[in-house]
Coordinates of C-alpha atoms and ligand atoms in Angstrom, one line a residue:
Chain C
M1 CA 7.8 -17.3 -30.5
D2 CA 9.7 -16.1 -27.5
L3 CA 9.3 -12.6 -26.0
D4 CA 12.1 -10.2 -26.6
I5 CA 12.2 -9.2 -22.9
Q6 CA 14.9 -6.6 -23.2
R7 CA 13.0 -4.8 -25.9
I8 CA 9.7 -5.1 -23.9
R9 CA 11.4 -3.7 -20.8
Q10 CA 12.2 -0.5 -22.8
D11 CA 8.4 0.1 -23.0
F12 CA 8.2 0.5 -19.2
P13 CA 10.1 3.7 -17.9
N14 CA 9.6 2.7 -14.3
L15 CA 11.7 -0.5 -14.7
H16 CA 14.7 1.7 -15.3
V17 CA 15.0 3.5 -12.0
S18 CA 17.6 2.6 -9.4
V19 CA 17.0 2.0 -5.7
H20 CA 20.0 2.2 -3.2
G21 CA 22.2 2.7 -6.2
K22 CA 21.2 -0.6 -7.7
P23 CA 18.9 -1.3 -10.7
L24 CA 15.4 -1.8 -9.3
V25 CA 14.0 -5.3 -9.2
Y26 CA 10.2 -4.9 -9.2
F27 CA 8.5 -8.0 -7.8
D28 CA 5.4 -6.4 -6.5
N29 CA 3.2 -6.8 -9.6
A30 CA 0.3 -8.4 -7.7
A31 CA 0.0 -5.1 -5.8
T32 CA 0.2 -3.0 -8.9
T33 CA 1.9 -3.3 -12.3
F34 CA 4.1 -0.8 -14.1
K35 CA 2.6 1.2 -17.0
P36 CA 4.0 1.1 -20.5
R37 CA 4.8 4.4 -22.2
V38 CA 1.8 4.1 -24.5
V39 CA -0.5 4.3 -21.5
L40 CA 1.2 7.4 -20.1
E41 CA 1.1 9.0 -23.6
A42 CA -2.6 8.3 -24.0
M43 CA -3.4 9.9 -20.7
D44 CA -1.1 12.8 -21.4
G45 CA -2.6 13.3 -24.8
Y46 CA -6.1 13.7 -23.2
Y47 CA -4.8 16.3 -20.7
Q48 CA -2.6 18.2 -23.2
K49 CA -4.9 18.2 -26.2
Y50 CA -8.6 17.5 -25.5
T51 CA -9.3 17.9 -21.8
S52 CA -13.1 18.1 -21.3
N53 CA -16.0 16.3 -19.7
V54 CA -17.7 13.4 -21.4
H55 CA -21.3 13.0 -22.6
R56 CA -22.0 16.7 -21.9
G57 CA -20.7 19.1 -24.5
V58 CA -21.3 19.5 -28.1
H59 CA -18.0 21.2 -28.6
E60 CA -15.1 19.6 -30.4
L61 CA -13.1 18.6 -27.4
S62 CA -15.9 17.0 -25.5
E63 CA -16.9 15.0 -28.6
K64 CA -13.3 13.9 -28.9
A65 CA -13.1 12.9 -25.2
T66 CA -16.4 11.1 -25.4
A67 CA -15.3 9.2 -28.4
A68 CA -12.1 8.2 -26.7
Y69 CA -13.9 7.3 -23.5
E70 CA -16.5 5.1 -25.2
G71 CA -13.8 3.7 -27.5
A72 CA -12.1 2.4 -24.4
R73 CA -15.4 0.8 -23.3
G74 CA -15.4 -1.0 -26.7
K75 CA -11.9 -2.2 -26.1
V76 CA -12.8 -3.6 -22.7
Q77 CA -15.8 -5.3 -24.3
K78 CA -13.7 -7.0 -26.9
F79 CA -11.0 -7.8 -24.3
L80 CA -13.5 -9.7 -22.2
N81 CA -15.6 -10.9 -25.1
A82 CA -18.7 -9.4 -23.6
R83 CA -21.8 -9.5 -25.8
D84 CA -22.4 -5.8 -25.6
A85 CA -20.5 -2.7 -24.6
K86 CA -23.3 -1.6 -22.3
E87 CA -22.4 -4.6 -20.1
I88 CA -19.1 -2.8 -19.3
I89 CA -19.4 -0.4 -16.3
F90 CA -16.4 1.7 -15.3
T91 CA -15.8 1.9 -11.6
R92 CA -12.9 2.9 -9.4
G93 CA -11.6 -0.6 -9.2
T94 CA -12.3 -4.2 -8.2
T95 CA -13.3 -3.1 -4.7
E96 CA -15.9 -0.7 -6.0
S97 CA -17.1 -3.2 -8.5
I98 CA -17.7 -5.8 -5.8
N99 CA -19.4 -3.3 -3.6
L100 CA -21.6 -2.3 -6.5
V101 CA -22.9 -5.9 -6.8
A102 CA -23.3 -6.2 -3.0
Y103 CA -25.3 -3.0 -2.9
S104 CA -27.4 -3.0 -6.1
Y105 CA -27.9 -6.8 -6.4
G106 CA -27.4 -8.0 -2.8
R107 CA -29.2 -5.4 -0.9
H108 CA -32.3 -5.6 -3.1
S109 CA -32.5 -9.3 -3.8
L110 CA -31.1 -11.2 -0.8
K111 CA -33.3 -12.3 2.1
P112 CA -32.6 -13.5 5.6
G113 CA -31.2 -17.0 5.3
D114 CA -30.0 -16.7 1.7
E115 CA -26.4 -17.8 1.4
V116 CA -23.4 -16.1 -0.2
L117 CA -20.6 -18.5 -0.9
I118 CA -17.0 -17.2 -0.9
S119 CA -13.6 -19.0 -0.3
E120 CA -11.0 -19.0 2.4
M121 CA -8.5 -17.3 -0.1
E122 CA -10.5 -14.2 -0.8
H123 CA -9.0 -10.7 -0.7
H124 CA -10.6 -8.6 2.1
S125 CA -12.5 -6.7 -0.6
N126 CA -14.4 -9.9 -1.4
I127 CA -15.1 -10.6 2.3
V128 CA -16.0 -7.4 3.9
P129 CA -18.8 -6.2 1.5
W130 CA -20.6 -9.5 2.2
Q131 CA -20.2 -9.2 5.9
M132 CA -21.7 -5.7 5.7
L133 CA -24.6 -7.2 3.7
R134 CA -25.0 -9.9 6.3
E135 CA -25.3 -7.3 9.0
E136 CA -28.0 -5.6 7.1
K137 CA -29.9 -8.4 5.4
G138 CA -29.4 -11.3 7.7
C139 CA -28.0 -13.5 4.9
V140 CA -25.4 -16.2 5.6
L141 CA -21.8 -16.2 4.5
K142 CA -20.3 -19.6 3.8
V143 CA -16.6 -20.2 3.1
I144 CA -15.0 -22.9 0.9
P145 CA -11.8 -24.1 2.5
F146 CA -8.5 -24.8 0.8
N147 CA -5.8 -27.4 1.4
D148 CA -2.2 -26.9 2.5
Q149 CA -1.1 -26.5 -1.1
G150 CA -3.5 -23.6 -1.4
E151 CA -6.0 -25.4 -3.6
L152 CA -9.8 -25.1 -3.0
I153 CA -11.2 -28.4 -1.7
Y154 CA -13.7 -29.0 -4.5
S155 CA -15.7 -31.6 -2.6
E156 CA -16.3 -29.1 0.2
F157 CA -17.4 -26.6 -2.4
E158 CA -19.9 -29.2 -3.7
K159 CA -21.2 -29.7 -0.2
L160 CA -21.6 -26.0 0.5
L161 CA -23.3 -25.3 -2.7
T162 CA -27.1 -25.8 -2.0
A163 CA -30.4 -24.4 -3.1
K164 CA -29.9 -21.7 -0.5
T165 CA -26.8 -20.4 -2.3
K166 CA -27.8 -17.3 -4.1
L167 CA -24.4 -16.0 -5.0
L168 CA -21.0 -17.5 -5.5
S169 CA -18.4 -14.7 -5.3
I170 CA -15.0 -16.3 -6.0
V171 CA -11.5 -15.1 -6.7
Y172 CA -10.1 -16.4 -10.1
I173 CA -6.4 -16.2 -9.1
S174 CA -5.3 -15.7 -5.5
N175 CA -3.1 -12.7 -4.9
S176 CA -1.3 -14.3 -1.9
L177 CA -1.0 -17.9 -3.1
G178 CA -1.0 -17.6 -6.9
T179 CA -3.6 -20.4 -7.2
I180 CA -5.7 -20.4 -10.3
N181 CA -9.1 -21.6 -9.3
P182 CA -11.3 -23.9 -11.6
V183 CA -13.8 -21.1 -12.0
Q184 CA -15.4 -22.4 -15.1
K185 CA -16.3 -25.7 -13.5
M186 CA -17.5 -23.9 -10.4
I187 CA -19.7 -21.5 -12.4
K188 CA -21.3 -24.4 -14.1
A189 CA -22.0 -26.2 -10.8
A190 CA -23.3 -23.0 -9.2
H191 CA -25.6 -22.2 -12.1
G192 CA -26.9 -25.8 -11.8
R193 CA -28.1 -24.8 -8.3
G194 CA -29.6 -21.5 -9.5
A195 CA -27.0 -19.3 -8.0
L196 CA -25.4 -16.2 -9.6
I197 CA -21.6 -15.9 -9.9
L198 CA -19.3 -13.0 -9.4
V199 CA -15.7 -13.5 -10.4
D200 CA -12.9 -11.4 -8.8
A201 CA -10.6 -11.2 -11.7
A202 CA -8.2 -8.6 -10.2
Q203 CA -5.2 -11.0 -10.4
A204 CA -6.3 -12.8 -13.5
V205 CA -6.6 -10.0 -16.1
G206 CA -2.9 -9.4 -16.5
H207 CA -2.0 -13.1 -16.8
R208 CA -4.8 -15.0 -18.5
R209 CA -7.2 -14.5 -21.4
I210 CA -10.7 -14.0 -20.1
D211 CA -13.8 -14.7 -22.0
V212 CA -16.9 -13.9 -20.0
Q213 CA -19.2 -15.7 -22.5
D214 CA -17.2 -18.8 -22.3
L215 CA -16.9 -18.6 -18.5
D216 CA -20.6 -17.7 -18.4
C217 CA -20.1 -15.7 -15.2
D218 CA -22.8 -13.2 -14.2
F219 CA -20.5 -10.6 -13.0
L220 CA -16.7 -10.0 -13.2
A221 CA -14.6 -7.4 -11.5
F222 CA -11.1 -6.1 -12.2
S223 CA -8.8 -3.1 -11.7
G224 CA -7.0 -1.2 -14.4
H225 CA -3.9 -0.8 -12.4
K226 CA -3.2 -4.5 -12.3
L227 CA -3.5 -4.6 -16.0
F228 CA -0.6 -2.2 -16.8
G229 CA -3.2 0.7 -16.7
P230 CA -3.6 3.6 -14.3
T231 CA -5.0 3.5 -10.8
G232 CA -8.5 4.9 -10.2
V233 CA -10.3 2.9 -12.8
G234 CA -11.8 -0.5 -12.8
V235 CA -14.5 -2.5 -14.5
L236 CA -17.6 -4.4 -13.6
Y237 CA -18.9 -6.7 -16.3
G238 CA -22.5 -7.8 -15.7
K239 CA -25.0 -9.6 -17.9
A240 CA -27.3 -7.0 -19.3
G241 CA -30.4 -8.8 -18.2
L242 CA -29.2 -8.7 -14.6
L243 CA -27.9 -5.1 -14.6
N244 CA -31.1 -3.9 -16.1
K245 CA -33.1 -5.2 -13.2
M246 CA -30.7 -3.8 -10.5
P247 CA -31.3 -0.4 -9.0
P248 CA -28.5 2.2 -9.3
F249 CA -25.5 2.3 -7.0
H250 CA -24.8 6.0 -6.7
G251 CA -27.1 8.9 -7.6
G252 CA -26.0 12.0 -9.5
G253 CA -25.3 13.4 -12.9
D254 CA -25.0 11.1 -16.0
M255 CA -27.0 8.3 -14.4
I256 CA -30.4 9.9 -15.0
S257 CA -32.5 10.6 -18.1
S258 CA -34.7 13.2 -16.5
V259 CA -35.0 14.8 -13.1
T260 CA -37.8 16.7 -11.5
F261 CA -38.3 17.2 -7.8
E262 CA -41.1 14.7 -8.0
K263 CA -39.6 12.0 -10.0
T264 CA -36.3 10.9 -11.6
T265 CA -36.0 8.4 -14.3
Y266 CA -32.7 6.6 -14.6
N267 CA -30.5 6.4 -17.6
T268 CA -30.0 3.1 -19.5
L269 CA -27.0 0.9 -19.2
P270 CA -24.2 1.4 -18.7
Y271 CA -24.7 5.0 -17.6
K272 CA -27.2 4.0 -14.9
F273 CA -24.2 2.8 -12.9
E274 CA -21.8 5.6 -13.8
A275 CA -22.9 8.6 -11.7
G276 CA -20.8 11.8 -11.8
T277 CA -17.8 12.7 -13.9
P278 CA -15.8 9.5 -14.5
A279 CA -12.1 9.1 -14.5
V280 CA -11.8 10.0 -18.2
A281 CA -8.0 10.0 -18.5
E282 CA -7.8 6.8 -16.6
V283 CA -10.4 5.1 -18.8
I284 CA -8.5 6.2 -21.9
G285 CA -5.3 4.9 -20.3
L286 CA -6.9 1.6 -19.6
G287 CA -7.9 1.3 -23.2
A288 CA -4.3 1.9 -24.2
A289 CA -3.1 -0.7 -21.7
I290 CA -5.5 -3.3 -23.2
D291 CA -4.1 -2.6 -26.7
Y292 CA -0.6 -3.0 -25.4
V293 CA -1.3 -6.3 -23.6
L294 CA -3.1 -7.7 -26.7
S295 CA -0.1 -6.7 -28.9
I296 CA 2.1 -9.0 -26.8
G297 CA -0.6 -11.7 -26.6
F298 CA -1.6 -13.9 -23.7
D299 CA 0.0 -17.0 -25.2
R300 CA 3.4 -15.5 -25.0
I301 CA 2.7 -13.8 -21.6
E302 CA 1.6 -17.1 -20.1
A303 CA 4.5 -19.1 -21.5
C304 CA 7.0 -16.5 -20.3
E305 CA 5.5 -16.3 -16.8
Q306 CA 5.3 -20.1 -16.4
G307 CA 9.1 -20.2 -17.2
L308 CA 9.7 -17.6 -14.5
L309 CA 7.5 -19.5 -12.0
E310 CA 9.4 -22.8 -12.6
Y311 CA 12.8 -21.1 -12.4
G312 CA 11.8 -19.1 -9.3
T313 CA 10.4 -22.1 -7.4
R314 CA 13.6 -24.0 -7.9
A315 CA 15.9 -21.0 -7.2
L316 CA 14.3 -20.2 -3.9
Q317 CA 15.1 -23.6 -2.6
K318 CA 18.7 -22.5 -2.4
V319 CA 17.8 -20.4 0.6
P320 CA 18.1 -22.6 3.7
G321 CA 14.9 -23.1 5.6
L322 CA 12.7 -21.2 3.1
R323 CA 9.2 -22.5 2.9
L324 CA 6.8 -21.7 0.0
I325 CA 3.2 -20.7 0.9
G326 CA 1.0 -21.8 -2.0
T327 CA 2.2 -24.7 -4.1
A328 CA -0.9 -25.3 -6.2
K329 CA -0.6 -27.3 -9.4
E330 CA -2.3 -24.5 -11.3
K331 CA -0.7 -21.2 -10.3
V332 CA 0.7 -18.0 -11.7
A333 CA 4.2 -16.6 -11.0
V334 CA 3.5 -15.6 -7.4
L335 CA 6.1 -16.8 -4.9
S336 CA 5.0 -16.3 -1.3
F337 CA 7.3 -17.6 1.3
I338 CA 8.4 -17.6 4.9
L339 CA 11.9 -17.8 6.4
P340 CA 11.5 -19.4 9.9
G341 CA 12.9 -17.1 12.5
V342 CA 12.8 -14.0 10.4
H343 CA 9.7 -11.7 10.3
A344 CA 8.5 -10.8 6.8
H345 CA 8.9 -7.1 7.5
D346 CA 12.6 -7.5 8.3
I347 CA 13.0 -9.4 5.1
G348 CA 11.2 -6.7 3.1
T349 CA 13.4 -4.0 4.6
L350 CA 16.7 -5.9 4.1
V351 CA 16.0 -6.9 0.4
N352 CA 15.1 -3.3 -0.2
D353 CA 18.7 -2.5 0.5
E354 CA 19.5 -4.5 -2.6
G355 CA 17.0 -2.6 -4.7
I356 CA 14.4 -5.3 -4.6
A357 CA 10.7 -4.6 -4.1
I358 CA 8.6 -7.4 -2.6
R359 CA 5.4 -7.2 -0.6
T360 CA 5.5 -8.3 3.0
G361 CA 2.6 -8.6 5.4
H362 CA -0.8 -10.3 5.2
H363 CA -1.6 -9.1 1.6
C364 CA -5.1 -8.2 2.5
T365 CA -5.8 -11.9 3.0
Q366 CA -5.6 -12.5 6.7
P367 CA -7.6 -15.7 6.6
V368 CA -4.9 -17.2 4.3
M369 CA -2.2 -16.2 6.9
Q370 CA -4.3 -17.8 9.7
H371 CA -4.6 -21.0 7.6
F372 CA -0.8 -21.3 7.6
G373 CA -0.4 -20.1 11.2
V374 CA 1.8 -17.2 10.3
P375 CA 1.2 -13.5 10.9
A376 CA 2.8 -12.4 7.7
S377 CA 4.6 -13.7 4.6
S378 CA 6.9 -12.3 1.9
R379 CA 5.7 -12.3 -1.7
A380 CA 7.5 -11.9 -4.9
S381 CA 4.9 -11.5 -7.7
L382 CA 6.3 -11.5 -11.2
S383 CA 5.2 -10.3 -14.6
F384 CA 6.3 -11.0 -18.1
Y385 CA 8.8 -8.1 -18.0
N386 CA 10.8 -9.8 -15.1
T387 CA 13.8 -11.9 -15.7
T388 CA 15.6 -14.9 -14.3
A389 CA 18.6 -12.7 -13.5
E390 CA 16.3 -10.7 -11.2
I391 CA 15.2 -13.9 -9.5
D392 CA 18.9 -14.7 -8.9
R393 CA 19.3 -11.3 -7.3
L394 CA 16.4 -12.0 -4.9
V395 CA 18.0 -15.3 -3.9
E396 CA 21.3 -13.6 -3.2
A397 CA 19.5 -11.0 -1.2
L398 CA 17.7 -13.6 0.8
L399 CA 21.0 -15.4 1.5
K400 CA 22.2 -12.1 2.9
V401 CA 19.1 -11.8 5.1
R402 CA 20.1 -15.2 6.5
E403 CA 23.5 -13.7 7.4
V404 CA 21.9 -10.9 9.4
F405 CA 19.5 -13.4 11.1
P406 CA 21.6 -16.6 11.4
Chain A
M1 CA 19.9 9.8 -0.3
S2 CA 19.4 6.2 0.4
H3 CA 20.0 4.4 3.7
D4 CA 21.3 1.0 4.2
S5 CA 19.1 -0.9 6.7
R6 CA 21.9 -3.4 7.5
S7 CA 24.1 -0.7 9.0
E8 CA 21.6 1.8 10.2
L9 CA 18.7 -0.3 11.4
Y10 CA 19.8 -3.9 12.0
Q11 CA 22.6 -3.2 14.4
Q12 CA 24.1 -5.8 16.6
V13 CA 22.2 -4.6 19.7
I14 CA 18.9 -5.0 17.9
I15 CA 19.7 -8.4 16.5
E16 CA 20.8 -9.5 20.0
H17 CA 17.7 -8.3 21.7
N18 CA 15.5 -9.9 19.0
K19 CA 17.3 -13.2 19.6
N20 CA 17.4 -13.0 23.4
P21 CA 14.8 -10.5 24.5
K22 CA 15.0 -9.3 28.0
N23 CA 11.9 -9.5 30.2
F24 CA 10.1 -11.7 27.7
R25 CA 7.6 -13.2 30.2
K26 CA 4.4 -12.6 32.0
I27 CA 4.2 -10.9 35.4
P28 CA 1.8 -13.0 37.6
S29 CA -0.3 -10.2 39.1
P30 CA 0.5 -7.0 37.2
T31 CA -0.9 -3.7 38.5
H32 CA -1.2 -2.5 34.8
E33 CA -1.3 -4.3 31.5
A34 CA -2.4 -3.6 27.9
E35 CA -2.4 -5.2 24.5
G36 CA -0.9 -3.4 21.5
Y37 CA -1.7 -4.2 17.9
N38 CA -0.3 -3.0 14.6
P39 CA -2.9 -4.0 12.0
L40 CA -0.5 -3.2 9.2
C41 CA 2.1 -5.7 10.2
G42 CA 0.1 -8.0 12.4
D43 CA 2.5 -7.2 15.2
H44 CA 1.0 -8.0 18.6
L45 CA 2.4 -7.2 22.0
H46 CA 1.3 -7.6 25.6
I47 CA 2.9 -5.3 28.2
Y48 CA 2.7 -6.0 31.9
L49 CA 3.8 -3.6 34.7
H50 CA 4.1 -3.7 38.4
V51 CA 4.0 -0.2 39.8
K52 CA 4.6 0.5 43.4
E53 CA 2.5 3.2 45.1
P54 CA 3.0 5.7 46.6
G55 CA 5.7 7.0 44.5
G56 CA 4.7 5.3 41.3
V57 CA 7.9 3.4 40.8
I58 CA 8.0 0.7 38.1
E59 CA 9.2 -2.3 40.0
D60 CA 8.8 -4.7 37.2
V61 CA 7.9 -4.6 33.5
S62 CA 7.7 -7.3 30.9
F63 CA 6.3 -8.2 27.5
E64 CA 5.0 -11.1 25.4
G65 CA 4.0 -11.2 21.8
D66 CA 4.8 -11.7 18.2
G67 CA 6.4 -9.3 15.8
C68 CA 9.4 -8.3 13.7
A69 CA 12.9 -7.9 15.0
I70 CA 12.5 -4.2 15.4
S71 CA 9.3 -4.4 17.5
K72 CA 10.8 -7.2 19.7
A73 CA 14.1 -5.5 20.2
S74 CA 12.3 -2.2 21.0
A75 CA 10.2 -3.9 23.6
S76 CA 13.1 -5.6 25.1
L77 CA 15.2 -2.4 25.3
M78 CA 12.2 -0.5 26.7
T79 CA 11.5 -2.9 29.5
A80 CA 15.2 -2.9 30.5
S81 CA 15.3 0.9 30.6
L82 CA 12.0 1.4 32.5
K83 CA 12.8 -0.8 35.5
G84 CA 13.1 1.4 38.6
K85 CA 11.8 4.5 36.9
T86 CA 9.1 6.7 38.3
R87 CA 6.1 7.7 36.2
Q88 CA 7.6 11.1 35.6
E89 CA 10.9 9.7 34.4
T90 CA 8.9 7.3 32.2
E91 CA 7.1 10.2 30.6
V92 CA 10.4 12.0 29.9
L93 CA 11.8 8.8 28.3
F94 CA 8.6 8.3 26.2
D95 CA 8.8 11.8 24.9
Q96 CA 12.5 11.6 24.1
F97 CA 12.1 8.2 22.4
H98 CA 9.2 9.6 20.4
R99 CA 11.3 12.5 19.2
L100 CA 14.2 10.2 18.5
I101 CA 12.4 7.9 16.1
K102 CA 10.8 10.8 14.3
G103 CA 14.3 12.2 13.7
E104 CA 13.6 15.3 15.9
L105 CA 16.1 14.4 18.6
R106 CA 19.7 13.8 17.7
P107 CA 21.3 11.8 20.5
D108 CA 24.8 13.0 19.6
K109 CA 23.8 16.7 19.8
D110 CA 20.7 17.1 22.0
P111 CA 20.8 16.4 25.8
N112 CA 18.9 13.2 26.6
V113 CA 18.7 10.2 29.0
L114 CA 18.1 7.6 26.3
G115 CA 21.2 5.5 26.9
K116 CA 21.0 2.3 24.9
L117 CA 17.7 3.3 23.4
S118 CA 19.6 5.6 21.0
V119 CA 20.3 2.6 18.9
F120 CA 17.1 3.5 17.1
S121 CA 18.4 6.9 16.0
G122 CA 18.4 5.8 12.3
I123 CA 14.9 4.4 12.1
W124 CA 13.3 7.6 10.9
H125 CA 15.0 7.0 7.6
F126 CA 12.7 4.0 7.3
P127 CA 9.3 5.5 7.8
A128 CA 7.4 2.3 7.3
R129 CA 9.2 0.8 10.3
V130 CA 8.8 3.6 12.8
K131 CA 5.6 2.1 14.1
C132 CA 7.4 -1.2 14.8
A133 CA 9.6 0.6 17.3
S134 CA 6.9 2.7 18.9
L135 CA 4.2 0.0 19.4
C136 CA 5.6 -1.1 22.7
W137 CA 5.9 2.4 24.0
H138 CA 2.3 3.3 23.2
T139 CA 1.1 0.1 24.7
M140 CA 3.1 0.7 27.9
K141 CA 1.6 4.2 28.1
G142 CA -1.8 2.8 27.5
A143 CA -1.3 0.3 30.3
L144 CA -0.3 3.1 32.7
E145 CA -3.3 5.0 31.7
K146 CA -5.5 1.9 32.1
V147 CA -6.3 1.6 28.4
K148 CA -6.8 -2.1 27.5
T149 CA -6.0 -2.1 23.8
V150 CA -3.8 0.1 21.8
T151 CA -3.5 0.2 18.0
T152 CA -1.1 2.1 15.9
E153 CA -3.5 3.0 13.1
Ligands
LIG1 C1 -7.7 -10.8 -5.7 C2 -7.9 -9.3 -5.4 N1 -9.1 -8.8 -5.3 C3 -9.4 -7.5 -5.1 C4 -8.4 -6.6 -5.0 C5 -8.7 -5.2 -4.8 O1 -8.3 -4.4 -5.9 P1 -8.4 -2.8 -5.8 O2 -7.6 -2.5 -4.5 O3 -7.7 -2.4 -7.0 O4 -9.8 -2.4 -5.7 C6 -7.0 -7.1 -5.1 C7 -5.9 -6.1 -5.0 O5 -4.9 -6.4 -4.4 C8 -6.8 -8.4 -5.3 O6 -5.5 -8.9 -5.4

């Protein structure tokens, strides 16, 4: 069954603003997605009717807030098909989730010479924490290269994966290329070598169904704001057996079971990793976002977005000289491109005149830009609420850019 | 109030200087040089100066690098306007240009010596792009002060 896009668009208030007197075209969904009204209402409901801290009070409002907060954890558990709700840890986002693993697992388990394997298409947030760990622990960082279509070179991965590999930390879907990596196969191979696997699912959660038991990853990280939820909340999924063995990340309230000046005993999962007052409203908002996405369903989301990808890939060819960056066989509706002779930032500013929001720059993936020998690219990243008519408007705007920079 | 970049930013002078930048070359033995980097955009500039002492007159100034049309045109226009200027005159220009791109100096109202540089008078309506125009100026200033690398962050 097809999506009724016009009806769905009504769910997102932010789609209906105008920019430069023109209806907004929002093609920056890989940076952050818009939020449906149900998410805003869920957060508003908490602030208007039951504001209170969680896990602390016995009063009515605190119990209500705690139930909503823990209810959201249950929704995330089902969403990812995790075995247990205690395997779901709320963080500030993907970046914090990855740092948590680098700190609590990496810092305590890796030894000099141990290898962490990442890829050439990682977001900076899945590069820098490992470099920091390398500084401290003397471990080695290895990088799986990709080919000129933007696909990981699987044979290189197989070569780099050795008994020294302790952790494979890999992006599921690339934010700058749109490539969907064969993570399931990679996880199996890495487990075969005794390595653990962290999946950066920041760009995957809004586009593909994720089943952590089926994938069999050890850790998985994502951000609420790329899943039609609020900023300031994210998730780290981890297998309970591993999380139990890991020391806490931050110290403070909520993560303890008893404190004296001599000794503190830590709380159990997931609270051991949730120090301090969490982002209660945001967690509740994330729960609402998950309900919303599931009400549409990933089958329909995927079909709709593949249609947009095919249409967009063809339509952009109408712009003379335009070169797509990232042409993997398996990819989501991310259209990164360069126009020879025109810098991405000039493109970004000029299409903004037409009310179109695209991302320009290095997209926090400078090694990807280095691979293609460009300082920056322009990126249109689409979601199911975008339309082919909007793609036509981008093409028209790019033809106008060509007029300014003949 | 929205501003159209086609008419307010990408004026013909800027497009021209981007396409055919002035002083886009290296000075063989510069008395001063510095590298400027804008980590946000990846813009990268190298500024070379030949300053004659005593007197501190800029005899020659040039640039090389990679960047958007705004940063290239700005560097081109800057080098053209600095040639033959003393350090003191350069400081006055730096200050006026700085106020211009922040929207604090209105070239049609406030006295100034900006000349062609006032083509950037509309850039303050595009806050994300102000640094593109100012990178070369900060790099030039860094070079005169013997700073090797300048970043805009
Ligand atoms: C692939 C990928 N990983 C990690 C991140 C970081 O996410 P956040 O900034 O929400 O922590 C992003 C965000 O752009 C991303 O696209």
